[in-house]
Amino acid sequence: MSRRRSEQRLKRLIMSLTTRWMSGELWQYREREIGTIIYSLGCFPSQADLHDLIAEVEEDQTGYIHLDSFLPAMSKVLLEHKFPPIPEDLLLQAFEVLDKEKKGYLEPEELTKYMTQEGELFTQEEMDEMLTALADHEKNVVYYKDLINQLTIDPDM
């Protein structure tokens, strides 16, 4: 497949996966949601890399990123494998260390504590969005194997 066709395919994929974060009919995203969007696309930049990417694509300092700026930058990131995903087996090992009782899940409060107080810190807003999308709301738990499935993406897409 040619690079141009790959880029077009990636842009369509990015659009289809990120429409829910668009702000109204303005074809833009809130700056604060860019990290969540990038993670949802299977990329895991450091906070410094995320800040640099946002600075690159935010044109008018309004707190919004326009789609026409984001799509080419994100396509390039994906094509160049710039922020590679963490291997699935390492993610599983990390969650198993946190799951001291070997239950196969973490409670939202537990996961929030780990993700907002240790390592590359998530904001409370990022955690709220992640828990809304991934927690089993009937049982009030996060099955980490489900989370890992959401965090990993086929590198040959």
mmCIF file of C-alpha atoms in Angstrom:
data_model
loop_
_atom_site.group_PDB
_atom_site.id
_atom_site.type_symbol
_atom_site.label_atom_id
_atom_site.label_comp_id
_atom_site.label_asym_id
_atom_site.label_seq_id
_atom_site.Cartn_x
_atom_site.Cartn_y
_atom_site.Cartn_z
ATOM 1 C CA MET A 1 0.000 0.000 0.000
ATOM 2 C CA SER A 2 1.376 3.427 -0.893
ATOM 3 C CA ARG A 3 2.227 5.914 1.835
ATOM 4 C CA ARG A 4 -0.476 8.291 0.562
ATOM 5 C CA ARG A 5 -3.157 5.571 0.773
ATOM 6 C CA SER A 6 -1.897 4.614 4.226
ATOM 7 C CA GLU A 7 -2.176 8.234 5.352
ATOM 8 C CA GLN A 8 -5.714 8.517 3.961
ATOM 9 C CA ARG A 9 -6.697 5.278 5.686
ATOM 10 C CA LEU A 10 -5.200 6.476 8.968
ATOM 11 C CA LYS A 11 -7.009 9.809 8.748
ATOM 12 C CA ARG A 12 -10.335 8.012 8.274
ATOM 13 C CA LEU A 13 -9.519 5.724 11.205
ATOM 14 C CA ILE A 14 -8.553 8.653 13.422
ATOM 15 C CA MET A 15 -11.765 10.470 12.504
ATOM 16 C CA SER A 16 -13.933 7.424 13.192
ATOM 17 C CA LEU A 17 -12.275 6.753 16.556
ATOM 18 C CA THR A 18 -12.194 10.334 17.799
ATOM 19 C CA THR A 19 -15.510 11.857 16.714
ATOM 20 C CA ARG A 20 -16.944 11.528 20.229
ATOM 21 C CA TRP A 21 -14.391 14.023 21.526
ATOM 22 C CA MET A 22 -15.163 16.691 18.947
ATOM 23 C CA SER A 23 -16.570 19.916 20.263
ATOM 24 C CA GLY A 24 -19.941 20.426 18.629
ATOM 25 C CA GLU A 25 -19.926 20.832 14.887
ATOM 26 C CA LEU A 26 -16.729 22.883 14.909
ATOM 27 C CA TRP A 27 -14.393 20.020 13.873
ATOM 28 C CA GLN A 28 -12.099 20.593 16.805
ATOM 29 C CA TYR A 29 -11.066 18.916 20.031
ATOM 30 C CA ARG A 30 -10.541 20.408 23.479
ATOM 31 C CA GLU A 31 -6.827 20.566 24.219
ATOM 32 C CA ARG A 32 -7.304 18.776 27.529
ATOM 33 C CA GLU A 33 -8.740 15.735 25.703
ATOM 34 C CA ILE A 34 -5.816 15.253 23.315
ATOM 35 C CA GLY A 35 -4.010 12.916 25.727
ATOM 36 C CA THR A 36 -7.072 10.683 26.045
ATOM 37 C CA ILE A 37 -7.495 10.685 22.267
ATOM 38 C CA ILE A 38 -3.859 9.762 21.677
ATOM 39 C CA TYR A 39 -4.007 6.981 24.271
ATOM 40 C CA SER A 40 -7.194 5.669 22.629
ATOM 41 C CA LEU A 41 -5.257 5.398 19.362
ATOM 42 C CA GLY A 42 -2.707 3.090 21.010
ATOM 43 C CA CYS A 43 0.039 5.672 21.493
ATOM 44 C CA PHE A 44 1.678 6.340 24.816
ATOM 45 C CA PRO A 45 3.738 9.522 24.826
ATOM 46 C CA SER A 46 5.370 10.866 27.950
ATOM 47 C CA GLN A 47 3.757 13.977 29.390
ATOM 48 C CA ALA A 48 6.601 16.041 27.883
ATOM 49 C CA ASP A 49 6.022 14.498 24.439
ATOM 50 C CA LEU A 50 2.291 15.110 24.767
ATOM 51 C CA HIS A 51 2.906 18.740 25.691
ATOM 52 C CA ASP A 52 5.205 19.148 22.654
ATOM 53 C CA LEU A 53 2.628 17.614 20.309
ATOM 54 C CA ILE A 54 -0.123 19.872 21.635
ATOM 55 C CA ALA A 55 2.130 22.915 21.222
ATOM 56 C CA GLU A 56 2.781 21.830 17.625
ATOM 57 C CA VAL A 57 -0.893 21.506 16.665
ATOM 58 C CA GLU A 58 -2.573 24.218 18.742
ATOM 59 C CA GLU A 59 -2.566 27.179 16.425
ATOM 60 C CA ASP A 60 -4.529 29.890 18.160
ATOM 61 C CA GLN A 61 -4.072 29.274 21.901
ATOM 62 C CA THR A 62 -7.843 28.975 22.458
ATOM 63 C CA GLY A 63 -7.677 25.622 24.217
ATOM 64 C CA TYR A 64 -8.968 23.863 21.108
ATOM 65 C CA ILE A 65 -7.130 21.819 18.484
ATOM 66 C CA HIS A 66 -8.589 21.995 14.993
ATOM 67 C CA LEU A 67 -9.076 18.749 13.129
ATOM 68 C CA ASP A 68 -7.110 19.993 10.110
ATOM 69 C CA SER A 69 -4.060 20.463 12.370
ATOM 70 C CA PHE A 70 -4.516 17.302 14.398
ATOM 71 C CA LEU A 71 -5.082 14.784 11.595
ATOM 72 C CA PRO A 72 -1.757 15.250 9.755
ATOM 73 C CA ALA A 73 0.225 15.350 13.003
ATOM 74 C CA MET A 74 -1.470 12.255 14.415
ATOM 75 C CA SER A 75 -1.163 10.395 11.103
ATOM 76 C CA LYS A 76 2.570 11.095 11.142
ATOM 77 C CA VAL A 77 2.833 9.873 14.736
ATOM 78 C CA LEU A 78 1.072 6.619 13.835
ATOM 79 C CA LEU A 79 2.985 6.028 10.594
ATOM 80 C CA GLU A 80 6.333 6.629 12.279
ATOM 81 C CA HIS A 81 5.381 4.606 15.398
ATOM 82 C CA LYS A 82 6.547 7.633 17.354
ATOM 83 C CA PHE A 83 4.900 6.719 20.666
ATOM 84 C CA PRO A 84 4.863 2.919 20.611
ATOM 85 C CA PRO A 85 2.425 1.062 22.807
ATOM 86 C CA ILE A 86 3.621 -0.770 25.844
ATOM 87 C CA PRO A 87 3.723 -4.512 25.095
ATOM 88 C CA GLU A 88 0.608 -6.321 26.261
ATOM 89 C CA ASP A 89 2.536 -8.762 28.467
ATOM 90 C CA LEU A 90 4.245 -5.891 30.343
ATOM 91 C CA LEU A 91 0.910 -4.175 30.944
ATOM 92 C CA LEU A 92 -0.524 -7.404 32.288
ATOM 93 C CA GLN A 93 2.474 -7.882 34.602
ATOM 94 C CA ALA A 94 2.088 -4.317 35.897
ATOM 95 C CA PHE A 95 -1.619 -4.781 36.656
ATOM 96 C CA GLU A 96 -0.960 -8.137 38.298
ATOM 97 C CA VAL A 97 1.534 -6.456 40.640
ATOM 98 C CA LEU A 98 -1.146 -3.917 41.600
ATOM 99 C CA ASP A 99 -3.757 -6.657 42.025
ATOM 100 C CA LYS A 100 -2.256 -8.119 45.189
ATOM 101 C CA GLU A 101 -5.248 -10.398 45.785
ATOM 102 C CA LYS A 102 -5.216 -11.723 42.173
ATOM 103 C CA LYS A 103 -8.896 -10.837 41.622
ATOM 104 C CA GLY A 104 -8.514 -9.915 37.945
ATOM 105 C CA TYR A 105 -9.786 -6.410 38.563
ATOM 106 C CA LEU A 106 -9.044 -3.185 40.398
ATOM 107 C CA GLU A 107 -11.531 -0.917 42.065
ATOM 108 C CA PRO A 108 -11.821 2.525 40.415
ATOM 109 C CA GLU A 109 -10.484 4.252 43.536
ATOM 110 C CA GLU A 110 -7.423 1.977 43.560
ATOM 111 C CA LEU A 111 -6.688 2.551 39.887
ATOM 112 C CA THR A 112 -7.216 6.298 40.267
ATOM 113 C CA LYS A 113 -4.770 6.398 43.174
ATOM 114 C CA TYR A 114 -2.073 4.605 41.186
ATOM 115 C CA MET A 115 -2.635 6.593 38.002
ATOM 116 C CA THR A 116 -2.776 10.047 39.614
ATOM 117 C CA GLN A 117 -0.074 9.685 42.242
ATOM 118 C CA GLU A 118 2.671 7.518 40.742
ATOM 119 C CA GLY A 119 4.700 7.485 37.510
ATOM 120 C CA GLU A 120 3.409 9.454 34.489
ATOM 121 C CA LEU A 121 0.502 11.155 36.223
ATOM 122 C CA PHE A 122 -2.997 11.265 34.795
ATOM 123 C CA THR A 123 -5.237 14.184 35.681
ATOM 124 C CA GLN A 124 -8.440 13.522 37.579
ATOM 125 C CA GLU A 125 -10.366 14.484 34.439
ATOM 126 C CA GLU A 126 -8.449 11.911 32.367
ATOM 127 C CA MET A 127 -9.195 9.286 35.010
ATOM 128 C CA ASP A 128 -12.879 10.192 35.060
ATOM 129 C CA GLU A 129 -13.056 9.807 31.275
ATOM 130 C CA MET A 130 -11.176 6.506 31.372
ATOM 131 C CA LEU A 131 -13.338 5.101 34.155
ATOM 132 C CA THR A 132 -16.523 6.193 32.403
ATOM 133 C CA ALA A 133 -15.408 4.287 29.319
ATOM 134 C CA LEU A 134 -13.844 1.207 30.939
ATOM 135 C CA ALA A 135 -15.317 0.484 34.354
ATOM 136 C CA ASP A 136 -17.979 -2.163 34.825
ATOM 137 C CA HIS A 137 -20.514 0.207 36.348
ATOM 138 C CA GLU A 138 -22.772 -2.557 37.695
ATOM 139 C CA LYS A 139 -19.951 -4.101 39.736
ATOM 140 C CA ASN A 140 -17.932 -0.871 40.163
ATOM 141 C CA VAL A 141 -14.657 -2.486 39.096
ATOM 142 C CA VAL A 142 -12.160 -2.225 36.235
ATOM 143 C CA TYR A 143 -11.249 -5.576 34.751
ATOM 144 C CA TYR A 144 -7.682 -4.877 33.756
ATOM 145 C CA LYS A 145 -7.584 -7.436 30.953
ATOM 146 C CA ASP A 146 -10.409 -5.450 29.319
ATOM 147 C CA LEU A 147 -8.435 -2.278 29.927
ATOM 148 C CA ILE A 148 -5.338 -3.839 28.351
ATOM 149 C CA ASN A 149 -7.402 -4.788 25.303
ATOM 150 C CA GLN A 150 -8.430 -1.135 25.010
ATOM 151 C CA LEU A 151 -4.852 0.089 25.458
ATOM 152 C CA THR A 152 -3.273 -2.199 22.904
ATOM 153 C CA ILE A 153 -3.650 -1.859 19.181
ATOM 154 C CA ASP A 154 -2.587 -4.010 16.258
ATOM 155 C CA PRO A 155 0.783 -2.575 15.123
ATOM 156 C CA ASP A 156 0.096 -3.759 11.561
ATOM 157 C CA MET A 157 -3.172 -1.845 11.216
#
